[in-house]
Amino acid sequence: MNFVIIGGDAAGMSAASRAKRNNPDLDVTVLEKTMDVSYSACGMPYNIADPEREIEDLVVRQAHVFREKQDINLLTGYCVKSIDPVGRTVSGTSLQGKTFDVSFDKLLIATGGSPIFPDLEGFDLPGVLALKSLDDGRKLKAYIKSNHVKKVVIIGMGYIALEMCEALRARSIDVDMVKPRPVFLPWMEKELADVVKNEVEAHQIKLYSGHTIEKIDLENKRLKVICPDIMLDADMVLTAIGIQPNSDLAAQAGLDLGVKNAIAVNKKLQTSDENIYAAGDCADAYHVVTGEKTWIPLALRANRAGWAAADNVCGKSIELSGIAGTAVFKVFDLEVARTGLTVDQAKQFGFDPVKVTIKTRSRAHAHPGASMIHVHMVGDTKTGRLLGAQMVGKEGVAHRINAPAVALHNRMTVEDYCQTDLSYAPPFGPTWDPTLTAANQLLKKI
């Protein structure tokens, strides 16, 4: 059997390796349009923060290792242009300009996502960059060095934007952030979002929310981000307004698309064609709280979906229950985390939500070095279920969010969560874990 994979990063290489472990005799071919495979994209902001580190440090496994040690036919520089589901072939062009056709019995589409670039004047200028692929990181780091960048305007204020503002400040680069929407971190409870906003501004970063970008100009070797009411100048502009799924190949092949034009897959990762699978940032997923389809592109899901697709290709019957949207990021001294639904999302899906926000210590009373943790929780008055949680603090947030995430996967009620036996020691938290304190307060409203 020929198992062909389009895309050689998280989902694609996870699937390829898993398939060869399951069945060493399986013919596995990976077609990757770039020369980079199996790298830590999430580590790029931290790499960029250190001018002495090579971007290649982020490569988890070199291409030759897959070829030589795992017997995977990994073809880099091979860009797939079309999929023929009936003839079961994929076709495209290599970087050398040669055309190719590859036959498959089973196909995995793992084409990932791409940064969103507004269709506006000036976004194609040199120095207007994005950060998604390893080559993006390579270009961005080289541009900072060769152009002696001292000022950057970041368009957007999401995860990547906030991680990059810290990375740039670590290199003594001035940063302005601008976006059209008026609310900073609109998905986050305002009390918590204000803590993050204050942290960012405390590091001399200027925030401009609610300013529509009209165009980018180049004048006297300086880039200018032009809005109706303000103009921000820079040596470099970073576009960080989100990503979109690379689903064009699937759409052209007649496969069904789902939420936000991601490739629609079932719990076995099959598309509308049972012989074609999709995994990673290009594919949708089920949300464990709502039971409905969603698209939340995150690294763990990509790797897990690659494994599951390979298992199913190899004859196992594996279903993934879905995702809770659990995420964490660091911005300067803060850890920011979330899982599950916000109040507004809960209302959209027919829940009757209530919420609570608490502030407590990160360590036991009188234990030195404590800081504050803000915890926000959402529950459903009709069923009593826990629906979501958010946290912000200088310590004890990144891993603490995992407890509510597990509760969401198991459809626990708030009362159930209040009874969980969570760990305690004075250096790590109060006797009552901050999430238990929040849950106890939330239970009073349900």
GROMACS .gro file of C-alpha atoms in nm:
model
  446
    1MET     CA    1   0.000   0.000   0.000
    2ASN     CA    2   0.121   0.349  -0.087
    3PHE     CA    3   0.060   0.604   0.188
    4VAL     CA    4   0.128   0.956   0.059
    5ILE     CA    5   0.146   1.262   0.284
    6ILE     CA    6   0.133   1.623   0.166
    7GLY     CA    7   0.321   1.836   0.417
    8GLY     CA    8   0.627   1.763   0.628
    9ASP     CA    9   0.583   1.939   0.959
   10ALA     CA   10   0.395   1.845   1.279
   11ALA     CA   11   0.101   1.640   1.151
   12GLY     CA   12   0.274   1.512   0.837
   13MET     CA   13   0.595   1.382   0.991
   14SER     CA   14   0.413   1.251   1.299
   15ALA     CA   15   0.194   1.048   1.064
   16ALA     CA   16   0.487   0.928   0.857
   17SER     CA   17   0.687   0.811   1.159
   18ARG     CA   18   0.386   0.649   1.323
   19ALA     CA   19   0.291   0.464   1.004
   20LYS     CA   20   0.642   0.319   0.970
   21ARG     CA   21   0.639   0.209   1.335
   22ASN     CA   22   0.302   0.043   1.285
   23ASN     CA   23   0.402  -0.123   0.960
   24PRO     CA   24   0.773  -0.111   0.863
   25ASP     CA   25   0.689  -0.256   0.521
   26LEU     CA   26   0.447   0.024   0.435
   27ASP     CA   27   0.552   0.254   0.148
   28VAL     CA   28   0.538   0.606   0.293
   29THR     CA   29   0.606   0.912   0.075
   30VAL     CA   30   0.608   1.268   0.211
   31LEU     CA   31   0.589   1.562  -0.028
   32GLU     CA   32   0.705   1.887   0.136
   33LYS     CA   33   0.715   2.205  -0.071
   34THR     CA   34   0.992   2.370   0.136
   35MET     CA   35   1.330   2.232   0.238
   36ASP     CA   36   1.235   2.229   0.608
   37VAL     CA   37   1.068   1.946   0.798
   38SER     CA   38   0.994   1.861   1.161
   39TYR     CA   39   1.073   2.186   1.341
   40SER     CA   40   0.945   2.368   1.648
   41ALA     CA   41   0.750   2.659   1.503
   42CYS     CA   42   0.630   2.754   1.852
   43GLY     CA   43   0.991   2.815   1.954
   44MET     CA   44   1.060   3.079   1.691
   45PRO     CA   45   0.989   3.392   1.899
   46TYR     CA   46   1.230   3.272   2.168
   47ASN     CA   47   1.494   3.193   1.909
   48ILE     CA   48   1.452   3.533   1.746
   49ALA     CA   49   1.501   3.696   2.088
   50ASP     CA   50   1.859   3.564   2.093
   51PRO     CA   51   2.069   3.694   1.801
   52GLU     CA   52   2.341   3.437   1.876
   53ARG     CA   53   2.117   3.133   1.828
   54GLU     CA   54   2.083   2.974   1.486
   55ILE     CA   55   1.727   2.929   1.360
   56GLU     CA   56   1.829   2.575   1.264
   57ASP     CA   57   1.838   2.493   1.638
   58LEU     CA   58   1.460   2.455   1.611
   59VAL     CA   59   1.482   2.156   1.376
   60VAL     CA   60   1.370   1.853   1.577
   61ARG     CA   61   1.487   1.592   1.327
   62GLN     CA   62   1.683   1.639   1.007
   63ALA     CA   63   1.536   1.519   0.679
   64HIS     CA   64   1.813   1.263   0.624
   65VAL     CA   65   1.722   1.090   0.953
   66PHE     CA   66   1.371   1.019   0.827
   67ARG     CA   67   1.514   0.887   0.503
   68GLU     CA   68   1.804   0.681   0.637
   69LYS     CA   69   1.679   0.553   0.973
   70GLN     CA   70   1.306   0.525   0.913
   71ASP     CA   71   1.300   0.445   0.541
   72ILE     CA   72   1.053   0.725   0.467
   73ASN     CA   73   1.059   0.856   0.111
   74LEU     CA   74   1.080   1.221   0.211
   75LEU     CA   75   1.086   1.453  -0.090
   76THR     CA   76   1.163   1.815  -0.001
   77GLY     CA   77   1.108   2.094  -0.252
   78TYR     CA   78   0.806   1.911  -0.397
   79CYS     CA   79   0.502   2.136  -0.426
   80VAL     CA   80   0.172   1.954  -0.485
   81LYS     CA   81  -0.054   2.145  -0.723
   82SER     CA   82  -0.352   1.910  -0.753
   83ILE     CA   83  -0.515   1.597  -0.615
   84ASP     CA   84  -0.710   1.349  -0.829
   85PRO     CA   85  -0.932   1.153  -0.585
   86VAL     CA   86  -1.068   0.924  -0.858
   87GLY     CA   87  -0.734   0.837  -1.016
   88ARG     CA   88  -0.569   0.849  -0.674
   89THR     CA   89  -0.274   1.060  -0.778
   90VAL     CA   90  -0.119   1.387  -0.669
   91SER     CA   91   0.065   1.610  -0.914
   92GLY     CA   92   0.293   1.907  -0.883
   93THR     CA   93   0.627   2.069  -0.954
   94SER     CA   94   0.963   2.044  -0.780
   95LEU     CA   95   1.186   2.340  -0.700
   96GLN     CA   96   1.396   2.234  -1.000
   97GLY     CA   97   1.093   2.291  -1.223
   98LYS     CA   98   1.024   1.923  -1.292
   99THR     CA   99   0.668   1.797  -1.287
  100PHE     CA  100   0.577   1.487  -1.090
  101ASP     CA  101   0.285   1.247  -1.040
  102VAL     CA  102   0.262   1.022  -0.735
  103SER     CA  103   0.003   0.748  -0.691
  104PHE     CA  104  -0.158   0.674  -0.356
  105ASP     CA  105  -0.381   0.418  -0.193
  106LYS     CA  106  -0.428   0.639   0.113
  107LEU     CA  107  -0.353   1.011   0.126
  108LEU     CA  108  -0.303   1.250   0.418
  109ILE     CA  109  -0.334   1.623   0.361
  110ALA     CA  110  -0.121   1.800   0.621
  111THR     CA  111  -0.071   2.135   0.451
  112GLY     CA  112  -0.098   2.346   0.766
  113GLY     CA  113  -0.197   2.710   0.770
  114SER     CA  114  -0.071   3.039   0.629
  115PRO     CA  115  -0.048   3.389   0.779
  116ILE     CA  116  -0.326   3.623   0.676
  117PHE     CA  117  -0.201   3.914   0.470
  118PRO     CA  118  -0.457   4.192   0.414
  119ASP     CA  119  -0.525   4.274   0.051
  120LEU     CA  120  -0.401   4.628   0.098
  121GLU     CA  121  -0.140   4.846  -0.064
  122GLY     CA  122   0.213   4.803   0.069
  123PHE     CA  123   0.183   4.464   0.235
  124ASP     CA  124   0.414   4.325  -0.033
  125LEU     CA  125   0.693   4.572   0.046
  126PRO     CA  126   1.034   4.447   0.163
  127GLY     CA  127   1.040   4.448   0.540
  128VAL     CA  128   0.672   4.358   0.578
  129LEU     CA  129   0.700   4.007   0.717
  130ALA     CA  130   0.501   3.734   0.891
  131LEU     CA  131   0.598   3.444   1.117
  132LYS     CA  132   0.462   3.095   1.057
  133SER     CA  133   0.715   2.871   0.883
  134LEU     CA  134   1.079   2.815   0.971
  135ASP     CA  135   1.175   3.005   0.658
  136ASP     CA  136   0.966   3.299   0.783
  137GLY     CA  137   1.174   3.292   1.101
  138ARG     CA  138   1.493   3.265   0.901
  139LYS     CA  139   1.401   3.567   0.688
  140LEU     CA  140   1.282   3.772   0.982
  141LYS     CA  141   1.595   3.712   1.186
  142ALA     CA  142   1.818   3.791   0.889
  143TYR     CA  143   1.623   4.109   0.812
  144ILE     CA  144   1.664   4.238   1.168
  145LYS     CA  145   2.038   4.181   1.150
  146SER     CA  146   2.111   4.311   0.801
  147ASN     CA  147   1.891   4.619   0.834
  148HIS     CA  148   1.989   4.707   1.191
  149VAL     CA  149   1.623   4.719   1.289
  150LYS     CA  150   1.550   4.950   1.582
  151LYS     CA  151   1.173   4.994   1.551
  152VAL     CA  152   0.899   4.745   1.459
  153VAL     CA  153   0.525   4.790   1.414
  154ILE     CA  154   0.327   4.473   1.483
  155ILE     CA  155  -0.015   4.453   1.320
  156GLY     CA  156  -0.225   4.239   1.552
  157MET     CA  157  -0.232   4.160   1.925
  158GLY     CA  158  -0.283   3.784   1.941
  159TYR     CA  159  -0.057   3.503   2.067
  160ILE     CA  160   0.223   3.542   1.812
  161ALA     CA  161   0.209   3.922   1.826
  162LEU     CA  162   0.248   3.925   2.205
  163GLU     CA  163   0.524   3.664   2.206
  164MET     CA  164   0.708   3.861   1.938
  165CYS     CA  165   0.678   4.193   2.120
  166GLU     CA  166   0.868   4.031   2.409
  167ALA     CA  167   1.127   3.883   2.172
  168LEU     CA  168   1.188   4.217   2.004
  169ARG     CA  169   1.214   4.407   2.333
  170ALA     CA  170   1.474   4.152   2.445
  171ARG     CA  171   1.683   4.286   2.155
  172SER     CA  172   1.621   4.648   2.258
  173ILE     CA  173   1.393   4.704   1.959
  174ASP     CA  174   1.111   4.956   2.006
  175VAL     CA  175   0.763   4.817   1.936
  176ASP     CA  176   0.425   4.964   1.849
  177MET     CA  177   0.122   4.734   1.818
  178VAL     CA  178  -0.186   4.829   1.619
  179LYS     CA  179  -0.511   4.658   1.522
  180PRO     CA  180  -0.856   4.752   1.390
  181ARG     CA  181  -1.064   4.594   1.668
  182PRO     CA  182  -1.107   4.818   1.972
  183VAL     CA  183  -1.078   4.560   2.251
  184PHE     CA  184  -0.744   4.420   2.367
  185LEU     CA  185  -0.764   4.035   2.386
  186PRO     CA  186  -1.141   4.027   2.317
  187TRP     CA  187  -1.166   3.656   2.404
  188MET     CA  188  -1.036   3.715   2.756
  189GLU     CA  189  -1.233   3.836   3.060
  190LYS     CA  190  -1.162   4.210   3.089
  191GLU     CA  191  -1.012   4.195   3.439
  192LEU     CA  192  -0.755   3.941   3.320
  193ALA     CA  193  -0.697   4.115   2.988
  194ASP     CA  194  -0.620   4.438   3.173
  195VAL     CA  195  -0.345   4.259   3.369
  196VAL     CA  196  -0.187   4.147   3.040
  197LYS     CA  197  -0.227   4.493   2.886
  198ASN     CA  198  -0.059   4.660   3.184
  199GLU     CA  199   0.231   4.413   3.163
  200VAL     CA  200   0.284   4.489   2.794
  201GLU     CA  201   0.269   4.865   2.841
  202ALA     CA  202   0.507   4.843   3.139
  203HIS     CA  203   0.772   4.728   2.890
  204GLN     CA  204   0.741   5.050   2.686
  205ILE     CA  205   0.524   4.900   2.414
  206LYS     CA  206   0.265   5.135   2.269
  207LEU     CA  207  -0.075   4.981   2.198
  208TYR     CA  208  -0.309   5.127   1.936
  209SER     CA  209  -0.642   4.942   1.939
  210GLY     CA  210  -0.932   5.043   1.717
  211HIS     CA  211  -0.729   5.183   1.427
  212THR     CA  212  -0.807   5.060   1.077
  213ILE     CA  213  -0.499   5.002   0.864
  214GLU     CA  214  -0.534   5.165   0.521
  215LYS     CA  215  -0.195   5.089   0.367
  216ILE     CA  216   0.179   5.070   0.421
  217ASP     CA  217   0.410   5.322   0.253
  218LEU     CA  218   0.786   5.327   0.203
  219GLU     CA  219   0.939   5.672   0.241
  220ASN     CA  220   1.310   5.751   0.282
  221LYS     CA  221   1.380   5.385   0.359
  222ARG     CA  222   1.124   5.390   0.642
  223LEU     CA  223   0.801   5.193   0.642
  224LYS     CA  224   0.488   5.379   0.745
  225VAL     CA  225   0.171   5.204   0.864
  226ILE     CA  226  -0.104   5.446   0.772
  227CYS     CA  227  -0.444   5.460   0.946
  228PRO     CA  228  -0.710   5.731   0.903
  229ASP     CA  229  -0.611   5.894   1.232
  230ILE     CA  230  -0.249   5.790   1.301
  231MET     CA  231   0.071   5.702   1.117
  232LEU     CA  232   0.332   5.468   1.269
  233ASP     CA  233   0.681   5.450   1.125
  234ALA     CA  234   0.911   5.148   1.145
  235ASP     CA  235   1.218   4.972   1.010
  236MET     CA  236   1.013   4.652   0.987
  237VAL     CA  237   0.645   4.557   1.001
  238LEU     CA  238   0.527   4.222   1.137
  239THR     CA  239   0.185   4.105   1.025
  240ALA     CA  240   0.036   3.891   1.300
  241ILE     CA  241  -0.340   3.904   1.254
  242GLY     CA  242  -0.395   3.529   1.246
  243ILE     CA  243  -0.368   3.233   1.012
  244GLN     CA  244  -0.598   3.058   0.769
  245PRO     CA  245  -0.611   2.687   0.681
  246ASN     CA  246  -0.432   2.577   0.364
  247SER     CA  247  -0.737   2.401   0.223
  248ASP     CA  248  -0.730   2.510  -0.143
  249LEU     CA  249  -0.592   2.176  -0.264
  250ALA     CA  250  -0.873   1.991  -0.087
  251ALA     CA  251  -1.139   2.229  -0.217
  252GLN     CA  252  -1.014   2.197  -0.575
  253ALA     CA  253  -1.030   1.819  -0.537
  254GLY     CA  254  -1.396   1.842  -0.438
  255LEU     CA  255  -1.348   1.760  -0.071
  256ASP     CA  256  -1.585   1.915   0.181
  257LEU     CA  257  -1.472   2.217   0.381
  258GLY     CA  258  -1.596   2.300   0.728
  259VAL     CA  259  -1.554   2.573   0.988
  260LYS     CA  260  -1.356   2.873   0.859
  261ASN     CA  261  -1.287   2.680   0.537
  262ALA     CA  262  -1.081   2.417   0.715
  263ILE     CA  263  -1.097   2.069   0.565
  264ALA     CA  264  -1.392   1.882   0.716
  265VAL     CA  265  -1.290   1.555   0.883
  266ASN     CA  266  -1.464   1.295   1.097
  267LYS     CA  267  -1.328   1.165   1.426
  268LYS     CA  268  -1.107   0.921   1.233
  269LEU     CA  269  -0.959   1.216   1.041
  270GLN     CA  270  -1.121   1.105   0.715
  271THR     CA  271  -1.237   1.371   0.473
  272SER     CA  272  -1.547   1.337   0.256
  273ASP     CA  273  -1.338   1.083   0.058
  274GLU     CA  274  -1.274   0.779   0.280
  275ASN     CA  275  -0.929   0.724   0.127
  276ILE     CA  276  -0.814   1.079   0.199
  277TYR     CA  277  -0.735   1.206   0.550
  278ALA     CA  278  -0.650   1.553   0.678
  279ALA     CA  279  -0.472   1.659   0.996
  280GLY     CA  280  -0.311   1.963   1.153
  281ASP     CA  281  -0.385   2.331   1.099
  282CYS     CA  282  -0.559   2.264   0.767
  283ALA     CA  283  -0.834   2.047   0.923
  284ASP     CA  284  -1.123   2.106   1.161
  285ALA     CA  285  -1.204   1.920   1.483
  286TYR     CA  286  -1.485   1.853   1.729
  287HIS     CA  287  -1.507   2.066   2.042
  288VAL     CA  288  -1.540   1.850   2.354
  289VAL     CA  289  -1.764   2.102   2.530
  290THR     CA  290  -2.011   2.181   2.252
  291GLY     CA  291  -1.983   1.862   2.047
  292GLU     CA  292  -1.979   2.085   1.740
  293LYS     CA  293  -1.713   2.139   1.475
  294THR     CA  294  -1.448   2.403   1.541
  295TRP     CA  295  -1.114   2.517   1.405
  296ILE     CA  296  -0.848   2.594   1.665
  297PRO     CA  297  -0.500   2.537   1.517
  298LEU     CA  298  -0.268   2.417   1.795
  299ALA     CA  299   0.047   2.203   1.803
  300LEU     CA  300  -0.069   1.912   2.020
  301ARG     CA  301  -0.376   1.852   1.807
  302ALA     CA  302  -0.162   1.848   1.491
  303ASN     CA  303   0.074   1.583   1.630
  304ARG     CA  304  -0.205   1.373   1.780
  305ALA     CA  305  -0.412   1.390   1.461
  306GLY     CA  306  -0.112   1.280   1.257
  307TRP     CA  307  -0.075   0.974   1.480
  308ALA     CA  308  -0.446   0.893   1.460
  309ALA     CA  309  -0.457   0.926   1.082
  310ALA     CA  310  -0.159   0.690   1.050
  311ASP     CA  311  -0.315   0.439   1.287
  312ASN     CA  312  -0.635   0.435   1.083
  313VAL     CA  313  -0.444   0.401   0.756
  314CYS     CA  314  -0.266   0.100   0.909
  315GLY     CA  315  -0.591  -0.076   0.993
  316LYS     CA  316  -0.654   0.033   1.350
  317SER     CA  317  -0.981   0.205   1.435
  318ILE     CA  318  -0.892   0.522   1.622
  319GLU     CA  319  -1.129   0.810   1.695
  320LEU     CA  320  -1.029   1.140   1.851
  321SER     CA  321  -1.284   1.286   2.092
  322GLY     CA  322  -1.180   1.641   2.009
  323ILE     CA  323  -1.025   1.952   2.159
  324ALA     CA  324  -1.100   2.202   2.434
  325GLY     CA  325  -0.893   2.482   2.283
  326THR     CA  326  -0.642   2.467   2.568
  327ALA     CA  327  -0.363   2.718   2.512
  328VAL     CA  328  -0.095   2.903   2.704
  329PHE     CA  329   0.151   3.173   2.612
  330LYS     CA  330   0.411   3.384   2.790
  331VAL     CA  331   0.433   3.759   2.766
  332PHE     CA  332   0.723   3.906   2.961
  333ASP     CA  333   0.672   3.797   3.326
  334LEU     CA  334   0.317   3.672   3.279
  335GLU     CA  335   0.177   3.328   3.197
  336VAL     CA  336  -0.159   3.351   3.015
  337ALA     CA  337  -0.378   3.043   2.972
  338ARG     CA  338  -0.724   2.939   2.859
  339THR     CA  339  -0.938   2.632   2.799
  340GLY     CA  340  -1.297   2.577   2.690
  341LEU     CA  341  -1.561   2.842   2.623
  342THR     CA  342  -1.601   3.208   2.703
  343VAL     CA  343  -1.936   3.337   2.828
  344ASP     CA  344  -2.025   3.470   2.481
  345GLN     CA  345  -1.932   3.140   2.314
  346ALA     CA  346  -2.136   2.948   2.572
  347LYS     CA  347  -2.442   3.159   2.492
  348GLN     CA  348  -2.395   3.099   2.119
  349PHE     CA  349  -2.409   2.723   2.175
  350GLY     CA  350  -2.724   2.730   2.385
  351PHE     CA  351  -2.580   2.715   2.735
  352ASP     CA  352  -2.703   2.936   3.019
  353PRO     CA  353  -2.364   3.052   3.147
  354VAL     CA  354  -2.257   3.216   3.470
  355LYS     CA  355  -1.906   3.329   3.551
  356VAL     CA  356  -1.679   3.414   3.840
  357THR     CA  357  -1.340   3.584   3.859
  358ILE     CA  358  -1.115   3.551   4.163
  359LYS     CA  359  -0.774   3.679   4.262
  360THR     CA  360  -0.558   3.478   4.499
  361ARG     CA  361  -0.199   3.405   4.592
  362SER     CA  362   0.027   3.177   4.388
  363ARG     CA  363   0.177   3.028   4.706
  364ALA     CA  364   0.061   2.952   5.058
  365HIS     CA  365   0.003   3.232   5.308
  366ALA     CA  366   0.330   3.381   5.433
  367HIS     CA  367   0.541   3.174   5.195
  368PRO     CA  368   0.799   3.410   5.039
  369GLY     CA  369   0.793   3.500   4.671
  370ALA     CA  370   0.417   3.476   4.620
  371SER     CA  371   0.244   3.672   4.345
  372MET     CA  372  -0.118   3.704   4.236
  373ILE     CA  373  -0.309   3.462   4.016
  374HIS     CA  374  -0.632   3.571   3.847
  375VAL     CA  375  -0.871   3.284   3.767
  376HIS     CA  376  -1.188   3.316   3.561
  377MET     CA  377  -1.435   3.027   3.534
  378VAL     CA  378  -1.755   2.970   3.338
  379GLY     CA  379  -2.028   2.719   3.425
  380ASP     CA  380  -2.374   2.624   3.295
  381THR     CA  381  -2.676   2.679   3.521
  382LYS     CA  382  -2.888   2.423   3.332
  383THR     CA  383  -2.653   2.125   3.359
  384GLY     CA  384  -2.405   2.239   3.620
  385ARG     CA  385  -2.119   2.164   3.379
  386LEU     CA  386  -1.788   2.343   3.386
  387LEU     CA  387  -1.758   2.521   3.049
  388GLY     CA  388  -1.428   2.706   3.053
  389ALA     CA  389  -1.145   2.868   3.245
  390GLN     CA  390  -0.887   3.141   3.199
  391MET     CA  391  -0.584   3.231   3.411
  392VAL     CA  392  -0.319   3.500   3.431
  393GLY     CA  393  -0.027   3.515   3.673
  394LYS     CA  394   0.349   3.532   3.709
  395GLU     CA  395   0.377   3.168   3.816
  396GLY     CA  396   0.168   2.855   3.848
  397VAL     CA  397  -0.057   2.919   3.549
  398ALA     CA  398   0.086   2.725   3.254
  399HIS     CA  399   0.037   2.378   3.404
  400ARG     CA  400  -0.251   2.461   3.637
  401ILE     CA  401  -0.480   2.516   3.334
  402ASN     CA  402  -0.449   2.144   3.258
  403ALA     CA  403  -0.678   2.047   3.547
  404PRO     CA  404  -0.981   2.238   3.411
  405ALA     CA  405  -0.894   2.109   3.062
  406VAL     CA  406  -0.913   1.747   3.181
  407ALA     CA  407  -1.242   1.830   3.355
  408LEU     CA  408  -1.384   1.961   3.025
  409HIS     CA  409  -1.281   1.646   2.841
  410ASN     CA  410  -1.468   1.443   3.102
  411ARG     CA  411  -1.777   1.668   3.101
  412MET     CA  412  -1.743   1.729   3.473
  413THR     CA  413  -1.981   1.954   3.662
  414VAL     CA  414  -1.857   2.243   3.868
  415GLU     CA  415  -1.956   2.047   4.177
  416ASP     CA  416  -1.749   1.750   4.056
  417TYR     CA  417  -1.451   1.979   4.008
  418CYS     CA  418  -1.491   2.121   4.358
  419GLN     CA  419  -1.434   1.768   4.492
  420THR     CA  420  -1.115   1.692   4.298
  421ASP     CA  421  -0.809   1.603   4.505
  422LEU     CA  422  -0.550   1.851   4.381
  423SER     CA  423  -0.196   1.873   4.515
  424TYR     CA  424  -0.078   2.117   4.779
  425ALA     CA  425   0.255   2.235   4.918
  426PRO     CA  426   0.331   2.593   5.035
  427PRO     CA  427   0.587   2.674   4.758
  428PHE     CA  428   0.337   2.582   4.485
  429GLY     CA  429   0.001   2.714   4.599
  430PRO     CA  430  -0.250   2.771   4.879
  431THR     CA  431  -0.420   2.477   5.052
  432TRP     CA  432  -0.718   2.545   4.831
  433ASP     CA  433  -0.584   2.548   4.476
  434PRO     CA  434  -0.681   2.871   4.295
  435THR     CA  435  -0.897   2.674   4.052
  436LEU     CA  436  -1.081   2.513   4.347
  437THR     CA  437  -1.139   2.854   4.502
  438ALA     CA  438  -1.286   2.976   4.173
  439ALA     CA  439  -1.499   2.661   4.134
  440ASN     CA  440  -1.634   2.694   4.489
  441GLN     CA  441  -1.738   3.051   4.418
  442LEU     CA  442  -1.890   2.953   4.084
  443LEU     CA  443  -2.089   2.672   4.246
  444LYS     CA  444  -2.276   2.933   4.452
  445LYS     CA  445  -2.418   3.076   4.127
  446ILE     CA  446  -2.529   2.748   3.970
   0.00000   0.00000   0.00000
